[in-house]
Each structure stands twice: as structure tokens, then as C-alpha cells.
Coordinates of C-alpha atoms and ligand atoms in Angstrom, one line a residue:
M1 CA 53.8 -29.4 6.1
T2 CA 51.3 -26.9 7.7
S3 CA 52.2 -23.4 8.7
E4 CA 52.0 -24.4 12.4
Q5 CA 55.7 -25.1 12.9
P6 CA 57.6 -25.2 16.1
E7 CA 60.4 -22.7 16.7
T8 CA 63.4 -23.4 18.7
K9 CA 63.0 -21.9 22.2
K10 CA 66.5 -20.5 22.4
R11 CA 66.1 -18.5 19.3
S12 CA 62.7 -17.0 20.3
R13 CA 64.1 -16.2 23.8
R14 CA 67.0 -14.4 22.4
R15 CA 64.9 -12.5 20.1
R16 CA 62.4 -11.6 22.7
S17 CA 65.1 -10.2 25.0
R18 CA 66.3 -7.9 22.3
K19 CA 62.8 -6.5 21.4
K20 CA 61.7 -3.2 22.8
R21 CA 58.2 -2.9 24.3
S22 CA 55.6 -1.2 22.2
D23 CA 54.0 1.8 24.0
S24 CA 50.9 1.2 22.0
P25 CA 47.9 0.4 24.4
V26 CA 47.2 -2.8 22.3
V27 CA 48.9 -6.0 22.6
D28 CA 51.5 -6.5 19.9
A29 CA 50.0 -9.0 17.2
Q30 CA 53.4 -10.5 16.6
N31 CA 53.9 -12.0 20.0
Q32 CA 57.3 -10.4 20.3
S33 CA 59.1 -12.1 17.4
E34 CA 57.6 -10.0 14.7
P35 CA 58.4 -6.3 13.8
E36 CA 56.2 -3.9 15.8
V37 CA 52.9 -2.9 14.4
Q38 CA 53.1 0.5 12.7
A39 CA 50.4 2.5 11.1
K40 CA 50.3 2.2 7.3
P41 CA 51.2 5.5 5.6
K42 CA 48.3 7.4 4.2
R43 CA 47.3 6.1 0.7
K44 CA 48.4 8.4 -2.0
G45 CA 47.9 8.7 -5.7
I46 CA 45.3 5.8 -5.9
A47 CA 42.2 7.0 -7.7
P48 CA 39.3 5.2 -6.0
N49 CA 37.6 3.4 -8.8
A50 CA 34.0 2.4 -8.9
E51 CA 34.6 -1.3 -9.3
V52 CA 36.1 -1.7 -5.9
F53 CA 34.7 1.4 -3.9
D54 CA 31.3 2.8 -3.1
L55 CA 32.0 6.4 -4.1
D56 CA 28.6 7.7 -2.9
L57 CA 29.3 6.6 0.7
T58 CA 31.6 7.7 3.5
F59 CA 32.5 5.9 6.7
K60 CA 31.0 8.8 8.8
A61 CA 27.6 8.1 7.2
M62 CA 27.8 4.5 8.3
G63 CA 27.5 5.5 11.9
L64 CA 30.9 4.4 13.1
N65 CA 32.1 6.1 16.4
D66 CA 34.7 8.8 16.5
E67 CA 37.6 6.8 17.6
I68 CA 37.2 4.4 14.7
L69 CA 36.6 7.3 12.2
K70 CA 39.9 8.9 13.4
A71 CA 41.9 5.7 12.7
I72 CA 40.3 5.5 9.3
D73 CA 41.2 9.0 8.5
H74 CA 44.8 8.3 9.7
L75 CA 44.8 5.4 7.2
G76 CA 43.7 7.8 4.5
Y77 CA 40.7 5.7 3.5
E78 CA 38.2 8.0 1.9
H79 CA 35.3 5.8 0.7
P80 CA 34.4 2.4 2.0
T81 CA 35.0 -0.4 -0.6
K82 CA 31.9 -2.2 -1.8
I83 CA 32.2 -5.2 0.6
Q84 CA 32.7 -2.7 3.4
A85 CA 29.6 -0.7 2.3
E86 CA 27.5 -3.9 2.4
L87 CA 29.0 -6.0 5.2
I88 CA 29.4 -3.3 7.8
P89 CA 25.8 -2.3 8.2
M90 CA 24.7 -5.9 7.8
A91 CA 27.1 -7.1 10.6
L92 CA 25.9 -4.2 12.9
T93 CA 22.4 -5.5 12.8
G94 CA 23.8 -8.7 14.5
R95 CA 22.6 -11.1 11.7
D96 CA 24.7 -14.0 10.6
V97 CA 26.4 -13.3 7.3
L98 CA 27.7 -15.6 4.5
G99 CA 29.8 -13.3 2.4
Q100 CA 31.6 -13.9 -0.9
S101 CA 34.2 -11.3 -1.9
K102 CA 37.3 -11.2 -4.2
T103 CA 40.6 -10.9 -2.4
G104 CA 42.1 -7.5 -2.1
T105 CA 38.9 -5.7 -1.9
G106 CA 39.1 -4.6 1.8
K107 CA 37.3 -7.5 3.4
T108 CA 39.5 -7.4 6.5
A109 CA 38.4 -3.9 7.5
A110 CA 34.8 -5.0 6.5
F111 CA 34.6 -7.4 9.4
C112 CA 37.1 -5.5 11.8
L113 CA 35.2 -2.2 11.8
P114 CA 31.8 -3.6 12.9
V115 CA 33.6 -5.8 15.5
L116 CA 35.3 -2.7 16.9
Q117 CA 32.0 -0.7 16.9
M118 CA 30.1 -3.6 18.7
T119 CA 32.8 -4.5 21.3
D120 CA 32.9 -3.1 24.8
E121 CA 36.1 -2.7 26.9
S122 CA 34.4 -4.6 29.7
E123 CA 33.8 -7.8 27.5
P124 CA 36.9 -9.9 27.4
F125 CA 36.9 -12.8 24.9
S126 CA 33.8 -11.5 23.0
T127 CA 35.1 -11.9 19.5
L128 CA 36.9 -14.9 17.9
I129 CA 38.2 -14.5 14.3
L130 CA 39.5 -17.8 12.8
V131 CA 42.0 -17.6 9.9
P132 CA 43.9 -20.4 8.0
T133 CA 47.5 -19.3 8.5
R134 CA 49.7 -17.6 11.1
E135 CA 50.6 -15.0 8.4
L136 CA 46.9 -14.1 8.1
A137 CA 46.5 -14.1 11.8
I138 CA 49.4 -11.5 12.2
Q139 CA 48.0 -9.6 9.1
V140 CA 44.4 -9.4 10.5
T141 CA 45.6 -8.5 14.0
R142 CA 47.8 -5.8 12.6
E143 CA 44.7 -4.3 10.8
M144 CA 42.5 -4.7 13.8
Q145 CA 45.2 -2.9 16.0
I146 CA 45.6 0.0 13.5
L147 CA 41.8 0.4 13.3
S148 CA 41.5 0.3 17.2
K149 CA 44.4 2.6 17.8
F150 CA 42.2 5.2 19.5
T151 CA 40.1 2.8 21.6
K152 CA 41.2 0.7 24.6
L153 CA 40.3 -2.5 23.0
I154 CA 42.9 -5.3 22.9
S155 CA 43.4 -7.7 19.9
L156 CA 45.6 -10.7 20.3
A157 CA 47.1 -13.0 17.7
V158 CA 47.0 -16.7 18.7
Y159 CA 48.8 -19.0 16.2
G160 CA 51.1 -22.0 16.1
G161 CA 54.9 -21.7 15.8
Q162 CA 55.0 -19.2 18.7
S163 CA 55.7 -19.9 22.3
T164 CA 52.6 -21.0 24.0
R165 CA 53.9 -19.5 27.3
I166 CA 54.0 -16.0 25.9
Q167 CA 50.6 -16.3 24.3
A168 CA 49.2 -17.7 27.5
E169 CA 50.6 -14.7 29.4
K170 CA 48.9 -12.3 26.9
L171 CA 45.7 -14.2 27.1
K172 CA 45.7 -13.5 30.9
Q173 CA 45.4 -9.8 30.0
N174 CA 41.8 -10.4 28.9
P175 CA 41.9 -9.3 25.3
Q176 CA 38.5 -8.7 23.8
I177 CA 39.3 -9.8 20.4
I178 CA 41.2 -13.1 19.5
I179 CA 42.5 -13.7 16.1
G180 CA 43.9 -17.2 15.6
T181 CA 44.6 -20.4 13.7
P182 CA 42.2 -23.2 14.6
G183 CA 44.9 -25.5 16.0
R184 CA 46.3 -23.1 18.5
V185 CA 43.0 -21.7 19.4
M186 CA 41.9 -25.1 20.4
D187 CA 45.0 -25.7 22.4
M188 CA 44.6 -22.5 24.4
H189 CA 41.0 -23.3 25.0
S190 CA 41.8 -26.8 26.3
R191 CA 44.2 -25.2 28.7
G192 CA 41.4 -23.1 30.0
L193 CA 43.1 -19.9 28.8
L194 CA 40.7 -19.0 25.9
P195 CA 37.1 -19.4 27.0
Y196 CA 34.4 -19.5 24.3
D197 CA 31.3 -19.0 26.6
K198 CA 31.4 -15.2 26.4
M199 CA 31.8 -15.1 22.6
K200 CA 29.4 -12.8 20.9
V201 CA 30.9 -12.9 17.5
A202 CA 32.7 -15.7 15.6
I203 CA 34.1 -14.8 12.2
L204 CA 35.8 -17.2 9.8
D205 CA 38.0 -15.5 7.3
E206 CA 39.1 -17.3 4.0
V207 CA 36.8 -20.2 4.8
D208 CA 37.6 -21.9 1.4
R209 CA 41.3 -21.9 2.3
M210 CA 40.7 -23.2 5.8
L211 CA 38.7 -26.2 4.4
D212 CA 41.5 -26.8 1.8
I213 CA 44.2 -27.0 4.5
G214 CA 42.1 -29.5 6.4
F215 CA 40.6 -27.4 9.3
R216 CA 37.0 -28.7 8.7
D217 CA 36.9 -30.8 11.9
D218 CA 38.7 -28.2 13.9
I219 CA 36.1 -25.6 12.8
R220 CA 33.3 -27.8 13.7
R221 CA 34.7 -28.6 17.2
I222 CA 35.3 -24.8 17.9
L223 CA 31.8 -23.6 16.5
G224 CA 30.0 -26.7 18.1
V225 CA 31.1 -25.6 21.6
M226 CA 29.7 -22.1 21.3
K227 CA 26.2 -22.8 22.6
Q228 CA 25.3 -19.3 23.7
D229 CA 23.6 -16.8 21.4
H230 CA 26.2 -15.3 19.0
Q231 CA 26.7 -13.9 15.6
T232 CA 28.5 -15.9 12.9
I233 CA 30.2 -14.4 9.9
F234 CA 31.9 -16.4 7.1
V235 CA 34.0 -14.6 4.5
S236 CA 35.4 -16.4 1.5
A237 CA 36.5 -15.8 -2.1
T238 CA 34.6 -18.8 -3.3
I239 CA 31.6 -20.4 -1.7
S240 CA 31.5 -24.2 -2.2
E241 CA 28.9 -26.9 -1.3
D242 CA 31.2 -27.7 1.8
I243 CA 31.0 -24.1 2.9
E244 CA 27.2 -24.0 2.4
R245 CA 26.9 -27.2 4.6
L246 CA 29.0 -25.6 7.4
A247 CA 26.7 -22.5 7.1
R248 CA 23.6 -24.6 7.4
Q249 CA 25.1 -26.3 10.5
F250 CA 26.3 -23.3 12.3
M251 CA 24.4 -20.3 11.1
T252 CA 20.8 -19.1 11.7
D253 CA 19.1 -17.6 8.5
P254 CA 22.4 -16.1 7.2
Q255 CA 22.2 -13.1 5.0
R256 CA 24.1 -13.7 1.8
L257 CA 26.5 -11.3 0.3
N258 CA 28.1 -11.5 -3.0
I259 CA 30.2 -8.5 -4.0
S260 CA 31.0 -8.6 -7.6
S261 CA 30.3 -6.0 -10.1
S262 CA 31.4 -8.4 -12.9
K263 CA 30.8 -12.1 -13.2
S264 CA 34.5 -12.8 -12.9
L265 CA 36.2 -13.9 -9.7
T266 CA 39.2 -11.6 -10.2
V267 CA 39.3 -7.9 -10.2
E268 CA 39.5 -6.0 -13.5
Q269 CA 42.6 -4.2 -12.6
V270 CA 44.6 -7.3 -13.0
N271 CA 46.1 -7.7 -16.5
Q272 CA 46.3 -11.5 -16.8
K273 CA 48.5 -13.2 -19.5
H274 CA 50.0 -16.6 -19.9
F275 CA 53.3 -17.7 -21.4
T276 CA 53.7 -21.1 -23.1
V277 CA 57.0 -22.4 -22.0
Q278 CA 58.8 -25.7 -21.7
P279 CA 59.6 -26.8 -18.1
W280 CA 63.4 -26.4 -18.8
D281 CA 63.0 -22.8 -20.0
K282 CA 61.0 -21.5 -17.0
N283 CA 64.0 -20.2 -15.1
Y284 CA 65.5 -18.4 -18.1
L285 CA 62.0 -16.9 -19.1
L286 CA 61.5 -15.7 -15.5
L287 CA 64.9 -14.1 -15.4
H288 CA 64.3 -12.5 -18.9
L289 CA 61.0 -11.0 -17.8
L290 CA 62.4 -9.7 -14.6
K291 CA 65.3 -8.0 -16.4
H292 CA 63.3 -6.7 -19.2
E293 CA 60.1 -5.6 -17.5
D294 CA 61.7 -4.2 -14.4
P295 CA 58.8 -4.8 -12.0
T296 CA 58.9 -3.0 -8.7
L297 CA 57.9 -5.9 -6.5
T298 CA 57.3 -9.3 -7.9
L299 CA 55.7 -12.3 -6.1
V300 CA 56.7 -15.6 -7.7
F301 CA 54.6 -18.7 -6.9
C302 CA 56.1 -22.2 -6.9
R303 CA 54.5 -25.6 -6.1
T304 CA 57.1 -27.0 -3.9
K305 CA 59.6 -25.6 -1.2
Q306 CA 62.5 -27.2 -3.2
T307 CA 61.4 -25.3 -6.3
C308 CA 61.2 -22.1 -4.2
D309 CA 64.8 -22.6 -2.9
G310 CA 66.3 -23.7 -6.2
L311 CA 64.8 -20.8 -8.0
T312 CA 65.7 -18.3 -5.4
R313 CA 69.3 -19.5 -5.6
Y314 CA 69.3 -19.3 -9.4
L315 CA 67.9 -15.7 -9.4
Q316 CA 70.4 -14.6 -6.8
R317 CA 73.3 -16.1 -8.9
K318 CA 72.0 -14.0 -11.7
G319 CA 72.1 -10.8 -9.6
I320 CA 68.4 -10.6 -8.7
D321 CA 67.5 -9.6 -5.2
A322 CA 65.3 -12.7 -4.6
H323 CA 64.2 -14.1 -1.3
A324 CA 62.2 -17.4 -0.6
L325 CA 59.3 -17.7 1.7
H326 CA 57.9 -21.2 2.5
A327 CA 56.8 -23.2 5.5
D328 CA 60.1 -24.9 6.1
L329 CA 61.8 -21.6 6.9
H330 CA 62.1 -21.0 10.5
Q331 CA 59.9 -18.2 11.9
G332 CA 62.8 -15.8 12.4
K333 CA 63.7 -16.0 8.8
R334 CA 60.1 -15.7 7.6
N335 CA 59.7 -12.6 9.7
Q336 CA 62.9 -11.1 8.4
V337 CA 61.6 -11.6 4.7
M338 CA 58.2 -10.2 5.7
H339 CA 59.9 -7.2 7.3
K340 CA 61.9 -6.5 4.1
L341 CA 58.8 -6.9 2.0
R342 CA 56.8 -4.3 4.1
E343 CA 59.7 -2.0 4.1
G344 CA 59.9 -2.2 0.4
T345 CA 63.5 -3.3 0.5
L346 CA 62.9 -6.5 -1.5
S347 CA 62.3 -6.9 -5.1
V348 CA 61.4 -10.5 -5.8
L349 CA 59.7 -12.9 -3.3
V350 CA 59.6 -16.6 -4.4
A351 CA 56.8 -18.2 -2.2
S352 CA 54.8 -21.4 -1.7
D353 CA 51.0 -21.0 -1.4
L354 CA 50.7 -21.6 2.2
A355 CA 53.4 -19.1 3.2
A356 CA 52.0 -16.4 0.9
R357 CA 48.5 -16.6 2.3
G358 CA 47.2 -13.3 3.7
L359 CA 50.2 -11.4 2.3
D360 CA 48.7 -7.9 2.3
V361 CA 51.6 -5.8 0.9
D362 CA 50.2 -2.8 -1.1
D363 CA 52.8 -2.5 -3.8
I364 CA 53.0 -6.0 -5.4
T365 CA 52.9 -5.0 -9.0
H366 CA 53.5 -8.5 -10.6
V367 CA 52.4 -11.9 -9.6
I368 CA 54.1 -14.8 -11.5
N369 CA 52.7 -18.3 -11.5
Y370 CA 56.0 -20.0 -12.1
D371 CA 54.2 -23.3 -11.5
L372 CA 50.5 -23.3 -12.4
P373 CA 48.5 -24.4 -9.4
E374 CA 46.6 -27.7 -9.7
D375 CA 43.6 -26.2 -8.0
P376 CA 42.1 -23.4 -9.9
D377 CA 40.8 -21.7 -6.6
V378 CA 44.5 -21.3 -5.7
Y379 CA 45.1 -19.3 -8.8
V380 CA 42.4 -16.8 -7.7
H381 CA 43.9 -16.4 -4.3
R382 CA 47.5 -15.9 -5.7
I383 CA 46.7 -13.2 -8.2
G384 CA 44.6 -11.4 -5.5
R385 CA 47.9 -10.4 -4.0
T386 CA 48.3 -7.7 -6.7
A387 CA 46.0 -4.9 -7.7
R388 CA 44.8 -4.4 -4.2
A389 CA 42.4 -1.7 -3.2
G390 CA 41.9 -0.4 -6.7
R391 CA 45.5 -0.4 -7.9
D392 CA 46.6 -2.0 -11.2
G393 CA 48.5 -5.2 -11.3
I394 CA 49.9 -7.9 -13.6
A395 CA 49.5 -11.6 -13.3
W396 CA 51.5 -13.9 -15.5
A397 CA 51.1 -17.7 -15.6
F398 CA 53.8 -20.0 -17.0
V399 CA 51.9 -22.9 -18.8
T400 CA 53.8 -26.0 -20.1
P401 CA 52.5 -27.8 -23.2
E402 CA 50.7 -30.4 -21.0
Q403 CA 48.9 -27.8 -18.9
G404 CA 46.4 -26.5 -21.5
A405 CA 43.5 -28.3 -19.6
L406 CA 44.5 -26.7 -16.3
L407 CA 44.6 -23.3 -17.9
T408 CA 41.1 -23.8 -19.3
A409 CA 39.9 -24.9 -15.8
I410 CA 41.2 -21.6 -14.4
E411 CA 39.6 -19.6 -17.0
M412 CA 36.3 -21.4 -16.5
L413 CA 36.5 -20.7 -12.7
T414 CA 37.5 -17.1 -13.0
N415 CA 35.2 -16.4 -16.0
V416 CA 38.1 -14.5 -17.5
E417 CA 40.0 -15.4 -20.7
I418 CA 43.8 -15.4 -20.0
P419 CA 45.4 -14.4 -23.4
I420 CA 48.7 -15.7 -24.5
A421 CA 51.7 -13.1 -24.1
E422 CA 53.7 -12.9 -27.2
Y423 CA 57.1 -12.4 -26.2
Q424 CA 59.2 -11.8 -29.2
D425 CA 62.6 -11.1 -27.4
F426 CA 62.7 -14.4 -25.6
K427 CA 64.4 -17.3 -27.4
P428 CA 63.6 -20.8 -26.0
G429 CA 66.7 -22.8 -25.1
P430 CA 67.6 -26.2 -26.6
V431 CA 66.1 -29.3 -25.1
P432 CA 68.5 -30.4 -22.3
A433 CA 70.7 -33.5 -22.9
D434 CA 69.0 -35.5 -20.3
I435 CA 65.6 -34.9 -21.6
Q436 CA 66.8 -35.5 -25.1
M437 CA 68.2 -38.8 -24.0
R438 CA 65.1 -39.8 -22.0
E439 CA 63.0 -39.1 -25.1
A440 CA 65.2 -41.1 -27.4
Q441 CA 65.1 -44.1 -24.9
K442 CA 61.3 -43.9 -24.9
V443 CA 61.1 -44.0 -28.8
E444 CA 63.7 -46.8 -28.7
R445 CA 61.5 -48.8 -26.1
E446 CA 58.4 -48.3 -28.1
K447 CA 60.1 -49.4 -31.4
S448 CA 61.5 -52.6 -29.8
L449 CA 58.2 -53.5 -28.2
Q450 CA 56.6 -53.0 -31.7
T451 CA 59.1 -55.2 -33.3
R452 CA 58.6 -58.0 -30.7
F453 CA 54.9 -57.7 -31.0
N454 CA 55.1 -57.9 -34.8
S455 CA 57.3 -61.0 -34.7
R456 CA 54.8 -63.0 -32.5
D457 CA 53.0 -66.1 -33.9
K458 CA 49.7 -65.0 -32.8
P459 CA 48.8 -61.4 -34.0
P460 CA 46.1 -59.7 -32.1
S461 CA 42.7 -59.8 -33.7
E462 CA 41.9 -57.1 -36.2
T463 CA 39.7 -55.3 -33.7
Q464 CA 42.4 -55.1 -31.0
A465 CA 43.6 -51.6 -31.1
L466 CA 46.9 -50.5 -29.7
D467 CA 46.2 -48.5 -26.5
L468 CA 49.4 -46.6 -25.6
T469 CA 48.0 -45.4 -22.3
K470 CA 47.4 -49.0 -21.0
F471 CA 50.4 -51.3 -21.2
P472 CA 54.0 -50.9 -22.2
G473 CA 54.0 -50.2 -26.0
G474 CA 50.2 -50.3 -25.9
V475 CA 50.1 -54.1 -26.2
V476 CA 47.5 -55.6 -23.9
P477 CA 48.4 -59.3 -23.2
I478 CA 45.9 -61.8 -24.4
C479 CA 47.3 -64.9 -22.8
K480 CA 49.5 -66.0 -19.9
P481 CA 53.3 -65.7 -20.6
S482 CA 54.9 -69.0 -21.7
K483 CA 56.7 -71.2 -19.1
K484 CA 59.9 -70.5 -20.9
M485 CA 59.4 -66.8 -20.0
G486 CA 58.8 -67.5 -16.4
G487 CA 55.1 -68.0 -16.3
R488 CA 55.7 -70.6 -13.6
V489 CA 57.7 -69.8 -10.5
P490 CA 60.1 -72.7 -9.9
R491 CA 60.0 -73.9 -6.2
R492 CA 62.6 -75.8 -4.4
R493 CA 61.5 -78.4 -1.9
Ligands
AMP501 P1 42.0 -6.8 2.1 O1 41.1 -7.2 1.0 O2 41.2 -6.7 3.5 O3 43.2 -7.6 2.3 O4 42.5 -5.4 1.9 C1 43.3 -5.0 0.7 C2 43.9 -3.6 0.9 O5 43.0 -2.6 0.8 C3 44.7 -3.4 2.1 O6 45.9 -2.8 1.8 C4 43.8 -2.4 3.0 O7 44.6 -1.6 3.8 C5 43.2 -1.6 1.8 N1 41.9 -1.0 2.1 C6 41.0 -1.6 2.8 N2 39.8 -0.7 2.9 C7 40.2 0.4 2.2 C8 39.5 1.6 1.9 N3 38.3 1.9 2.3 N4 40.2 2.6 1.2 C9 41.4 2.4 0.8 N5 42.1 1.2 1.0 C10 41.6 0.2 1.7

């Protein structure tokens, strides 16, 4: 299921009537059902490090206007991060940019700041920022609004799962900057509420994710309609051949940007380890780690929504303050969880990949891959939720005995060795009875097949080896079954 889910009208109406109006000059990103936008507190105690930040540069030296500098100062940003130091001046020249950057390195501000600098109040619908999920749409709009706090520019989030009526009303206020998911953006465009013909800048954030989710055709449709002269910027953690193809189609001589001081795809501040664990021991290992390591804020990734729910219930039963976040939860519940997360009143979030996209919460100390992702790219995005903006973080992966090859694929992609964590205190549990029984049945089946095979008149030729992956028991039939065994289907006339 995608993140674009409908919400019951009744519930959203009730919530809207309860919500107070923000007196901020900007339109609320959350379209009335999300908590109000609040400035992030000033960053304290993070020593800017040279891997993420450009310590020789200041925002003032980049020629940003006073209103923007004031907002940056309120946020407590001292130096631009490396992607900001490179992308901001590049974007300000008006050239197309194809940028690769690790997650958590300040890429949102890197494209928001030049947009704010280049946008005039009198230019409605001049910037379109496309993102893969509604969470990211809210997140980017939040950041844009904070950075434009001292300007009169209006940013609006347009995404599925929210009342189109409310969003339509807000579009009538002529916002200059639209941040949205492709489906809802196209919907609003087809209703004549979101014109593309005045767009001066089109930005695609997390392009790799958008292609994974299946937005390729929507992106083509949207960018294909923008015939006027405009600037296009792509930002992505990984640049695949698919992205290159899109760039060739929709960009003019793009400037390439690859911000990575090291060859790895993940930031050095993340301490990565893996645990070898049997599937039936995962719950207990997680509980053990949470109790013994006492992390501040942990994000646990599961592959399915059912696992998210089951694991959350298990942790709650064991006295852990755990909450689930996945696409099947209604928007109200998701907002509630996100609110708790931002307030810092939640300690363990058990999430699916889609729901956790774009989670920008500063204090996630641990990311745990309860289920290893099938796609190694996803691992990069997951662990990018910790060690943000130069902080330290821990990423653990649970690897079952059959998943060795997957772990190697992840190590090859990230170009980082993920060492095994020796956890002396943890005692693996006994093999559960049902699994023991299944194993015993399997051995029994193989034995009986072997016996039947051995007792047959015609043994296989010497060269015919048993291939256990092919046929039950590895015996590949060499002739038709006999009539007695049902080789001929009897027919009645
Ligand atoms: P992003 O990669 O855009 O998701 O940003 C990751 C985190 O870095 C967010 O919490 C931002 O608020 C923070 N951040 C972005 N730019 C800076 C900066 N120049 N100084 C300190 N923190 C920053």
C-alpha cells in the first residue's frame, strides 16, 4: 500500500474544528491535521565536524539575504554543511543540478535556501518540490517554513491522504512554493488549481526513493508538461542508471555534485554492527538490547506492517514504551505518533520503510534493522535516520543465518564493513516446537524419498547426481509414471 491513503472525512472535520489558527504568516504545512509548525530549538552541544560541515564558510559569506540569515541564526546553524556549501551557490546560478548526497547531511536546507533567495513574493507557483511520501512533504514544508519565517513567502504541502477541499482552498492563496507527492500534485493540476506554466524551479528530492515507489511515469508526466524555461534540480542518496536517464531527458547540461569525503555511502559517525540471530530469537534479542543498552530514542525497522504491529505489542507487553508507524494506520494516529516523537516523549518507534521516509528527528540514537531490507539501498536510507548533522549514532542489523549474502550486498553498496557484534550476555532460546516439528518432518520426507528411490528397479545412471534444489528429494524423474500410479487419467463416457 502506498502512503497516499484516504482519511475518513468525519475524523478530519472534527480535528480541523478543534485546531487553532497559526498566526505565522506562512500556510501550515500540515493542512490542519498535523501539529503546528514550530521552530526547532537552537542546536546545542554538537561540535560541527569536518566530515559533514564546511568549517571555513559561513552562510553570510554565501550572499543570502538578511531575512534568511536571521532564520538560520534562530536555528543555531553556524556553518553550512558540505552539500549546502556546494549546492547553494550552484543553484543560485540557475543551472540544472544532479546532486548525490548522504542522508542526514543537510540536503533539505541546501535546496530550500536558494529557492527562498530566488523567489519573489509576486510570483505564485514558481517552485515545485516533488518528494516520495507525505511525511517527507510535511518535513520539507516544515523546514521551508522555518527558514522563510521572516519573509512573506508561502509554502504549501500538497499530498494524498488529506482533504483535497482544504488543500484546494489553500492553493487559492497563491503560494509561491509547492511541496508535494506526485499523485496529489497531478490531481490538483488536473483540477486547474496548481498551474505549472509559471514554474521557475522544479526540484526532485530523494529521486531514488521516488523511482522505487513507482513514481517514474508521474514524474515524466509532470516534468514533461513544464515547457517554459526553468531550472531542474535532482537530489538523491544514490544515482542509478534510471536517474541518469531521467536527467538526460529533463535536464540541460546538469552540473554534477557528489558530496562524500569518504567512498562510503553512510556517514562515519554511524557505528554499524550486525547480530547473527535465528528468526525466533529476534524479539527476545531486541528486548534484551533495549533493556541493557538503554538507548534514548530507537527506530526499529520491520519489513511488513504485521511484523510492526506484532513486535510493538510484544514490546509493550514487556513494559517498553513502543509505538508502531506504518501506512495502514490512519493519518490521525500517524500524526499522534510523529508528534510524540518530536516532543521526545517516545522511546521506541517500530516502523515500516515507507512510513519512516523523511523522518527528520534529531535525537534518534539507535536504528535497528529488525528485518534486513531486501534492497541494499533501503539500508542506506534507514540508517541515515541517525547520526544526523554531525551527531553520533548506532545502527544494528539482525541477520539470520540465510541472510549472509544480503549483508554482503549491503557492505558492497555502502563500501563499509559491518562487523559482527559479540553479545556475551544474550543466550539464544531453544528452537520452538513447531520449527523442530517442521524440521523433523522434512528429514523424514527426505529419508522416505531416498528409500523409495533406492528400492526402484531402475537406478539412475552413475552420472545422474541428486539435485536437492530441483525435485522433492532431489530425484529428477527419468520416465513417465506407470499407469498403476495414475499416469493415465481414466475417463468416463
Ligand atoms: P537533512 O539532511 O536535510 O534531513 O538534515 C539533517 C539535519 O541537519 C536536520 O535536523 C537539519 O535541521 C540539520 N541541519 C541542516 N543544516 C544544518 C546546519 N548548517 N547546521 C546544523 N544543522 C543543520
